[in-house]
Amino acid sequence: MVRYENKVVISLDINGETQTLAVRPADLLLDVLREQLGLTAAKPGCLNGDCGACTVMVDGWPAKSCLMLAVEAEGRSILTVEGLGGTAAVQKAFVEANAFQCGYCTSGFLMVCHALKTQHPSMPEECVVEEWLQSNLCRCTSYREIRKAVQIIYQQNMP
Amino acid sequence: MIPFDFIYYRPDSLNEAAEVCQSLYVKGKSAVYYSGGSEVITMCRAGNIRPDAVIDIKHIPECMPLSVDGQHLNIGSVCTLNQIKESNLFPLLRLACGRIADHTNQCRITLGGNLCGSIIYREASLPLLISDAQVTLFGPEGKRTVSFQSVFQGRIQLKQGEFIVQVHIPTWALSARYAHIKKTAHEKIDYPLVSLAAIWKDGNLRIAFSGICSYPFRSGEIESVLNDRTKPCKERAGQAVDLLPEPAYSDAKDSGEYRAFVLKNTLQALLEEWENGKI
């Protein structure tokens, strides 16, 4: 049985690299990503699991990193926007569709869309896309453009 | 940020989990069982709870199954709502899970977490209340398997140190006629004004509710009224609303009067669809 108290050293698989970190058991994955690793793409928003700005991918599925303990991420594969490398299909599609205004929510939407394409390599039904995108909020209301970016990813069959 | 420390345990077996919980209890320490963790983290961050320890049960094999075995569908307590949806083994539960929170959160929230949550709606309980489901619990006194309906009185009644291992749904319910309706005030993703799950067995309607009262429930009196097909649908719906176990729930967003109005119309529409053979 694992038992962690006070500061503990753990290893996490983040963006394909093993990172060794000293964390408190109560530390949130979001805070560890941003403050210990400098991976600031995941954004603190509501911190309540509502807005999706902090979304990352965990084992291929979207997860709100404000609602996950860092110690829970042991043995899991974490992907953040930094791990997309800047030239991923989803990032190109967002640029092509101008799918952002202030950009604060963009990282979260990128990860949701990347996870969607990962889990549904072929274009899923409209209701599935809508369901996935409803997990995130854009206060600039770029929803139409974000939806267009998803279409671009599938129409151009971007990997 | 969670502004205090706790000890994190990740047991590998049912016994380890119960033993560590009991040892903390004996020492006067508070502990919470933890699976998806979304509510625990939120409440810790907001200062609503301050446990000395969290016990993460996600690595206990008995809490993980999601499969049909003979006469039952067995669902482990740490199965996420999304896993239950994707499996589509119990269509009514699939619909109920699909309307709890949003998709990303459904990938984290677990069945056990929703059933044990402090938020009053606990909508995953509704299909279990009407399908003769059983639940296996484990605690310091060992394992027990009981009728879900008998142990779920608005919220699940657990003994000190107990947690949910699995729920067991009889296979008849997996292929029965069903309906699931969730009404929200504005957004699709929101807490319910009224949420109901219905299933038909031997031609009779069974129905359970969330949102309309301060706890989820199933009522034999309401089912009797709704199954009295000698009366018009509108009359039956009105009588059912009069039989709520407590006054309709009011909060800052929606009045009890409005919730009762929505419930009446929803029930009438449900009954009419049943009468017209659309369900």
Coordinates of C-alpha atoms in Angstrom, one line a residue:
Chain A
M1 CA 0.0 0.0 0.0
V2 CA 1.2 3.4 -0.9
R3 CA 1.4 5.9 2.0
Y4 CA 2.5 9.5 1.4
E5 CA 2.8 12.1 4.2
N6 CA 4.5 15.5 4.1
K7 CA 6.7 16.0 1.1
V8 CA 7.3 13.0 -1.0
V9 CA 9.3 12.4 -4.2
I10 CA 7.3 11.0 -7.1
S11 CA 8.0 10.4 -10.7
L12 CA 5.5 11.5 -13.3
D13 CA 5.3 10.8 -17.1
I14 CA 4.6 14.2 -18.5
N15 CA 4.8 14.9 -22.2
G16 CA 6.8 11.7 -22.7
E17 CA 9.5 12.5 -20.2
T18 CA 9.9 11.2 -16.7
Q19 CA 9.8 14.1 -14.2
T20 CA 10.9 13.6 -10.6
L21 CA 9.3 16.0 -8.2
A22 CA 8.8 16.7 -4.5
V23 CA 5.2 17.2 -3.8
R24 CA 2.7 17.4 -0.9
P25 CA 0.0 14.7 -1.2
A26 CA -2.5 17.6 -1.3
D27 CA -0.8 19.3 -4.2
L28 CA -3.0 19.6 -7.3
L29 CA -1.7 18.4 -10.7
L30 CA -2.4 21.9 -12.1
D31 CA -0.2 23.6 -9.5
V32 CA 2.6 21.1 -9.9
L33 CA 2.6 21.5 -13.7
R34 CA 2.7 25.2 -13.5
E35 CA 4.8 26.0 -10.5
Q36 CA 7.3 23.2 -10.4
L37 CA 7.7 22.4 -14.1
G38 CA 6.9 25.7 -15.6
L39 CA 4.3 24.1 -17.9
T40 CA 1.9 27.1 -17.8
A41 CA -0.3 26.1 -20.7
A42 CA -2.9 24.6 -18.4
K43 CA -4.6 27.6 -16.9
P44 CA -6.1 28.2 -13.5
G45 CA -9.7 29.3 -14.1
C46 CA -12.6 28.4 -11.9
L47 CA -10.5 25.8 -10.0
N48 CA -13.8 24.1 -9.6
G49 CA -14.0 21.8 -12.6
D50 CA -16.4 24.0 -14.4
C51 CA -14.4 26.0 -17.0
G52 CA -12.0 23.5 -18.4
A53 CA -9.1 26.0 -18.8
C54 CA -6.8 23.6 -17.0
T55 CA -7.6 20.5 -19.1
V56 CA -4.8 18.1 -19.9
M57 CA -4.8 14.6 -21.3
V58 CA -4.4 11.7 -18.9
D59 CA -3.9 8.3 -20.6
G60 CA -5.6 9.7 -23.8
W61 CA -8.7 11.1 -22.1
P62 CA -9.3 14.8 -21.1
A63 CA -9.0 15.6 -17.4
K64 CA -9.3 18.8 -15.5
S65 CA -6.0 19.2 -13.7
C66 CA -7.5 21.3 -11.0
L67 CA -9.5 18.3 -9.8
M68 CA -6.6 15.8 -9.7
L69 CA -4.0 15.3 -7.1
A70 CA -0.4 15.1 -8.5
V71 CA 0.2 11.9 -6.6
E72 CA -2.7 10.3 -8.5
A73 CA -0.9 10.9 -11.7
E74 CA 1.8 8.4 -10.9
G75 CA 1.9 5.7 -13.5
R76 CA -0.4 7.7 -15.9
S77 CA 0.7 9.4 -19.1
I78 CA 0.1 13.2 -18.9
L79 CA 0.0 15.4 -22.0
T80 CA -0.2 19.2 -21.9
V81 CA -0.2 21.7 -24.7
E82 CA 3.6 22.0 -24.4
G83 CA 3.7 18.3 -25.4
L84 CA 1.8 19.0 -28.6
G85 CA 5.0 20.7 -29.8
G86 CA 3.4 23.8 -31.5
T87 CA 2.7 22.1 -34.8
A88 CA 0.1 19.5 -33.9
A89 CA -2.9 19.2 -36.2
V90 CA -5.2 20.6 -33.6
Q91 CA -3.0 23.7 -33.1
K92 CA -2.8 24.3 -36.9
A93 CA -6.6 24.0 -37.1
F94 CA -7.2 26.5 -34.4
V95 CA -4.9 29.0 -36.2
E96 CA -6.7 28.4 -39.5
A97 CA -10.1 28.8 -37.9
N98 CA -9.1 31.8 -35.7
A99 CA -10.6 29.8 -32.9
F100 CA -9.6 32.2 -30.1
Q101 CA -9.9 35.8 -29.0
C102 CA -8.2 36.4 -25.6
G103 CA -6.7 32.9 -25.7
Y104 CA -7.1 32.1 -22.0
C105 CA -9.4 29.1 -22.7
T106 CA -7.4 27.9 -25.7
S107 CA -5.1 25.4 -24.0
G108 CA -8.0 23.6 -22.5
F109 CA -10.0 23.5 -25.8
L110 CA -6.8 22.3 -27.6
M111 CA -6.5 19.4 -25.2
V112 CA -10.2 18.5 -25.4
C113 CA -10.1 18.5 -29.2
H114 CA -6.8 16.5 -29.3
A115 CA -8.4 14.0 -26.9
L116 CA -11.5 13.8 -29.1
K117 CA -9.4 13.1 -32.2
T118 CA -7.4 10.5 -30.2
Q119 CA -10.5 8.7 -29.1
H120 CA -12.5 9.2 -32.3
P121 CA -10.0 9.0 -35.2
S122 CA -12.9 9.3 -37.7
M123 CA -15.5 12.0 -37.6
P124 CA -17.9 11.2 -34.8
E125 CA -21.6 12.2 -34.8
E126 CA -22.3 15.9 -34.2
C127 CA -23.8 15.2 -30.8
V128 CA -20.5 13.6 -29.7
V129 CA -18.5 16.6 -30.7
E130 CA -21.0 18.9 -29.0
E131 CA -20.8 16.8 -25.9
W132 CA -17.0 16.9 -25.7
L133 CA -16.8 20.6 -26.4
Q134 CA -19.5 21.5 -23.7
S135 CA -16.9 20.6 -21.1
N136 CA -15.1 23.9 -21.6
L137 CA -16.1 27.6 -21.5
C138 CA -15.0 30.4 -23.7
R139 CA -16.0 33.8 -22.3
C140 CA -15.2 35.5 -25.5
T141 CA -17.7 33.1 -27.1
S142 CA -15.5 31.8 -29.9
Y143 CA -17.5 28.6 -29.9
R144 CA -18.4 28.8 -33.6
E145 CA -14.7 29.1 -34.6
I146 CA -13.7 26.3 -32.3
R147 CA -16.3 24.1 -33.8
K148 CA -15.0 25.0 -37.2
A149 CA -11.5 24.0 -36.1
V150 CA -12.8 20.6 -35.2
Q151 CA -14.3 20.3 -38.6
I152 CA -10.9 21.2 -40.2
I153 CA -9.1 18.5 -38.2
Y154 CA -11.4 15.9 -39.5
Q155 CA -12.0 17.2 -43.0
Q156 CA -8.3 17.4 -43.7
N157 CA -7.8 14.1 -41.8
M158 CA -5.1 15.6 -39.8
P159 CA -3.4 13.1 -37.5
Chain B
M1 CA -4.4 24.8 -3.9
I2 CA -5.5 22.8 -1.0
P3 CA -4.3 24.9 2.0
F4 CA -3.6 22.0 4.4
D5 CA -1.9 18.7 4.4
F6 CA -3.3 15.2 4.6
I7 CA -1.9 11.7 4.4
Y8 CA -2.5 9.9 1.1
Y9 CA -3.1 6.2 1.2
R10 CA -3.5 4.0 -1.9
P11 CA -4.5 0.5 -0.7
D12 CA -4.3 -2.5 -3.0
S13 CA -7.0 -4.5 -1.3
L14 CA -10.3 -4.2 0.4
N15 CA -8.9 -5.3 3.7
E16 CA -6.0 -2.7 3.5
A17 CA -8.5 0.1 2.9
A18 CA -10.8 -0.8 5.7
E19 CA -7.9 -1.4 8.1
V20 CA -6.3 1.9 7.5
C21 CA -9.6 3.7 7.8
Q22 CA -10.3 1.9 11.1
S23 CA -6.9 2.6 12.5
L24 CA -7.3 6.3 11.8
Y25 CA -10.7 6.3 13.3
V26 CA -9.4 4.7 16.5
K27 CA -6.8 7.4 16.7
G28 CA -9.4 10.1 16.4
K29 CA -8.3 11.0 12.9
S30 CA -10.7 11.9 10.1
A31 CA -10.4 10.1 6.8
V32 CA -12.4 10.1 3.5
Y33 CA -12.5 7.4 0.9
Y34 CA -11.4 8.8 -2.5
S35 CA -12.1 7.6 -6.0
G36 CA -12.7 10.3 -8.7
G37 CA -12.0 12.9 -6.1
S38 CA -13.6 15.9 -7.7
E39 CA -15.9 16.6 -4.8
V40 CA -13.3 15.8 -2.2
I41 CA -10.8 18.2 -3.8
T42 CA -13.4 20.9 -4.3
M43 CA -14.5 20.7 -0.7
C44 CA -11.0 20.6 0.7
R45 CA -10.0 23.7 -1.4
A46 CA -13.1 25.6 -0.2
G47 CA -12.5 24.6 3.5
N48 CA -15.7 22.6 3.7
I49 CA -13.9 19.5 4.9
R50 CA -10.4 19.0 6.4
P51 CA -9.6 15.3 6.5
D52 CA -6.4 14.1 8.1
A53 CA -6.2 11.4 5.4
V54 CA -7.6 10.4 2.1
I55 CA -7.8 6.8 1.1
D56 CA -7.7 6.3 -2.7
I57 CA -9.5 3.1 -3.5
K58 CA -9.0 3.2 -7.3
H59 CA -6.3 0.5 -7.2
I60 CA -8.5 -2.1 -5.5
P61 CA -9.3 -4.8 -8.1
E62 CA -12.7 -5.7 -6.6
C63 CA -13.8 -2.1 -7.2
M64 CA -13.0 -2.1 -10.9
P65 CA -15.2 -4.6 -12.8
L66 CA -17.7 -3.6 -15.5
S67 CA -19.1 -6.7 -16.9
V68 CA -22.1 -9.0 -17.1
D69 CA -21.6 -12.2 -15.0
G70 CA -24.5 -14.6 -15.2
Q71 CA -27.6 -12.9 -13.8
H72 CA -26.1 -9.5 -13.0
L73 CA -24.2 -6.6 -14.5
N74 CA -21.5 -5.9 -11.9
I75 CA -20.2 -2.3 -11.8
G76 CA -17.2 -1.5 -9.6
S77 CA -17.5 1.7 -7.5
V78 CA -14.4 3.3 -9.2
C79 CA -15.8 2.9 -12.7
T80 CA -16.1 6.3 -14.1
L81 CA -19.4 7.6 -15.5
N82 CA -17.8 7.8 -18.9
Q83 CA -16.7 4.1 -18.7
I84 CA -20.3 3.2 -17.9
K85 CA -21.5 5.3 -20.8
E86 CA -19.1 3.9 -23.3
S87 CA -19.9 0.3 -22.2
N88 CA -23.6 0.9 -22.8
L89 CA -24.4 -2.3 -20.9
F90 CA -27.3 -0.6 -19.0
P91 CA -28.9 1.9 -21.4
L92 CA -30.9 3.7 -18.6
L93 CA -27.8 4.1 -16.4
R94 CA -25.9 5.3 -19.5
L95 CA -28.4 8.1 -20.0
A96 CA -28.3 9.1 -16.3
C97 CA -24.5 9.1 -16.2
G98 CA -24.4 11.1 -19.4
R99 CA -26.3 14.0 -17.9
I100 CA -24.2 14.3 -14.7
A101 CA -21.7 17.2 -15.0
D102 CA -19.8 17.5 -18.3
H103 CA -18.0 15.0 -20.5
T104 CA -14.5 15.7 -19.2
N105 CA -15.7 15.4 -15.6
Q106 CA -17.6 12.2 -16.5
C107 CA -14.1 10.8 -17.2
R108 CA -13.2 11.4 -13.6
I109 CA -16.4 11.1 -11.5
T110 CA -17.0 7.6 -10.4
L111 CA -20.2 5.7 -9.8
G112 CA -19.3 5.3 -6.1
G113 CA -18.4 9.0 -5.8
N114 CA -21.7 10.1 -7.2
L115 CA -23.7 7.8 -5.0
C116 CA -21.9 8.9 -1.9
G117 CA -21.6 12.6 -2.8
S118 CA -22.7 15.4 -0.6
I119 CA -24.4 17.2 -3.4
I120 CA -28.0 16.4 -3.1
Y121 CA -28.8 15.1 -6.6
R122 CA -26.9 11.8 -6.8
E123 CA -28.6 11.1 -10.1
A124 CA -26.8 7.8 -10.8
S125 CA -28.9 6.3 -7.9
L126 CA -32.1 6.6 -9.9
P127 CA -31.7 3.6 -12.3
L128 CA -30.4 1.5 -9.3
L129 CA -33.5 2.4 -7.2
I130 CA -35.9 1.0 -9.8
S131 CA -34.0 -2.0 -11.1
D132 CA -33.8 -4.3 -8.0
A133 CA -30.1 -3.6 -7.9
Q134 CA -27.9 -4.8 -5.0
V135 CA -24.8 -3.2 -3.6
T136 CA -21.8 -4.8 -2.1
L137 CA -20.2 -2.8 0.8
F138 CA -17.0 -3.4 2.6
G139 CA -15.8 -2.1 6.0
P140 CA -14.2 -3.1 9.2
E141 CA -16.9 -5.6 9.9
G142 CA -16.4 -7.3 6.5
K143 CA -18.4 -7.6 3.3
R144 CA -22.1 -7.4 3.0
T145 CA -24.4 -7.4 -0.1
V146 CA -27.8 -5.8 0.3
S147 CA -30.6 -4.4 -1.7
F148 CA -29.6 -1.0 -3.0
Q149 CA -33.1 0.4 -2.3
S150 CA -32.9 -0.7 1.3
V151 CA -29.6 1.0 2.0
F152 CA -30.2 4.1 0.0
Q153 CA -32.5 6.4 2.1
G154 CA -31.9 9.7 0.2
R155 CA -28.2 8.9 0.5
I156 CA -26.5 5.7 1.0
Q157 CA -26.4 4.6 4.7
L158 CA -22.9 3.4 5.3
K159 CA -21.5 2.1 8.6
Q160 CA -18.4 3.6 10.0
G161 CA -15.5 2.9 7.7
E162 CA -17.6 1.3 5.0
F163 CA -17.3 2.0 1.3
I164 CA -19.0 0.7 -1.9
V165 CA -17.3 -2.1 -3.7
Q166 CA -19.8 -2.9 -6.5
V167 CA -23.4 -2.6 -7.6
H168 CA -25.1 -5.5 -9.2
I169 CA -28.0 -5.0 -11.6
P170 CA -30.2 -7.9 -12.6
T171 CA -30.0 -8.6 -16.3
W172 CA -33.8 -8.2 -16.8
A173 CA -33.2 -4.4 -16.3
L174 CA -30.6 -4.2 -19.0
S175 CA -33.2 -4.9 -21.7
A176 CA -36.3 -3.4 -20.2
R177 CA -38.2 -0.5 -21.6
Y178 CA -37.0 2.7 -20.0
A179 CA -37.1 6.5 -20.1
H180 CA -34.8 9.1 -18.6
I181 CA -35.7 12.8 -18.5
K182 CA -33.7 15.6 -17.0
K183 CA -35.1 19.2 -17.0
T184 CA -32.8 22.1 -16.2
A185 CA -33.6 25.7 -15.9
H186 CA -31.2 27.2 -18.5
E187 CA -28.1 25.2 -19.5
K188 CA -28.0 21.6 -20.6
I189 CA -25.2 21.0 -18.2
D190 CA -26.6 22.0 -14.8
Y191 CA -28.1 20.6 -11.7
P192 CA -31.7 19.3 -12.3
L193 CA -34.9 21.0 -11.7
V194 CA -36.3 17.6 -12.1
S195 CA -34.6 14.4 -13.1
L196 CA -36.4 11.1 -13.4
A197 CA -35.6 7.6 -14.4
A198 CA -38.4 5.1 -15.4
I199 CA -38.3 1.5 -16.2
W200 CA -41.1 -0.9 -17.0
K201 CA -41.4 -4.4 -15.4
D202 CA -44.3 -6.7 -16.1
G203 CA -46.1 -3.8 -17.7
N204 CA -45.8 -1.6 -14.6
L205 CA -44.0 1.7 -14.4
R206 CA -41.3 2.1 -11.8
I207 CA -39.9 5.6 -11.4
A208 CA -37.4 7.5 -9.2
F209 CA -36.7 11.2 -8.9
S210 CA -34.0 13.7 -8.2
G211 CA -34.1 17.4 -8.0
I212 CA -37.7 17.8 -7.0
C213 CA -36.9 17.1 -3.3
S214 CA -33.8 17.5 -1.3
Y215 CA -32.8 13.9 -1.9
P216 CA -33.4 11.2 -4.6
F217 CA -36.2 8.9 -3.9
R218 CA -38.6 6.2 -5.2
S219 CA -42.1 6.2 -4.0
G220 CA -44.5 3.3 -4.0
E221 CA -47.5 5.7 -3.6
I222 CA -46.5 7.7 -6.6
E223 CA -46.0 4.6 -8.7
S224 CA -49.4 3.3 -7.7
V225 CA -51.1 6.5 -8.9
L226 CA -49.1 6.6 -12.1
N227 CA -49.9 3.0 -12.9
D228 CA -53.7 3.5 -12.5
R229 CA -54.5 3.6 -16.2
T230 CA -58.2 4.1 -15.6
K231 CA -57.5 7.8 -15.0
P232 CA -56.4 10.4 -17.5
C233 CA -52.7 11.2 -17.7
K234 CA -53.1 14.8 -16.5
E235 CA -55.0 13.7 -13.4
R236 CA -52.4 11.0 -12.5
A237 CA -49.5 13.5 -12.9
G238 CA -51.3 16.0 -10.7
Q239 CA -51.9 13.4 -8.0
A240 CA -48.3 12.2 -8.1
V241 CA -47.0 15.7 -7.4
D242 CA -49.3 15.9 -4.4
L243 CA -47.6 12.7 -3.0
L244 CA -44.1 14.0 -2.9
P245 CA -42.4 12.9 0.4
E246 CA -41.6 16.5 1.3
P247 CA -42.4 19.9 -0.2
A248 CA -40.7 20.5 -3.5
Y249 CA -37.2 21.7 -3.2
S250 CA -36.5 25.5 -3.3
D251 CA -33.2 27.2 -3.6
A252 CA -31.8 30.5 -4.8
K253 CA -32.2 29.5 -8.4
D254 CA -35.6 27.8 -8.6
S255 CA -38.7 27.8 -6.4
G256 CA -40.4 24.6 -5.2
E257 CA -43.5 25.8 -6.9
Y258 CA -41.7 26.0 -10.3
R259 CA -40.1 22.6 -9.8
A260 CA -43.5 21.0 -9.0
F261 CA -45.0 22.7 -12.1
V262 CA -42.2 21.2 -14.2
L263 CA -42.6 17.8 -12.7
K264 CA -46.3 17.7 -13.3
N265 CA -45.9 18.6 -17.0
T266 CA -43.0 16.2 -17.3
L267 CA -45.0 13.3 -15.8
Q268 CA -48.0 14.1 -18.0
A269 CA -45.8 14.0 -21.1
L270 CA -44.2 10.7 -20.0
L271 CA -47.6 9.1 -19.3
E272 CA -49.0 10.2 -22.6
E273 CA -46.0 8.8 -24.5
W274 CA -46.5 5.5 -22.6
E275 CA -50.2 5.5 -23.4
N276 CA -49.5 6.2 -27.1
G277 CA -46.9 3.4 -27.3
K278 CA -44.0 5.7 -27.9
I279 CA -41.9 4.2 -25.1

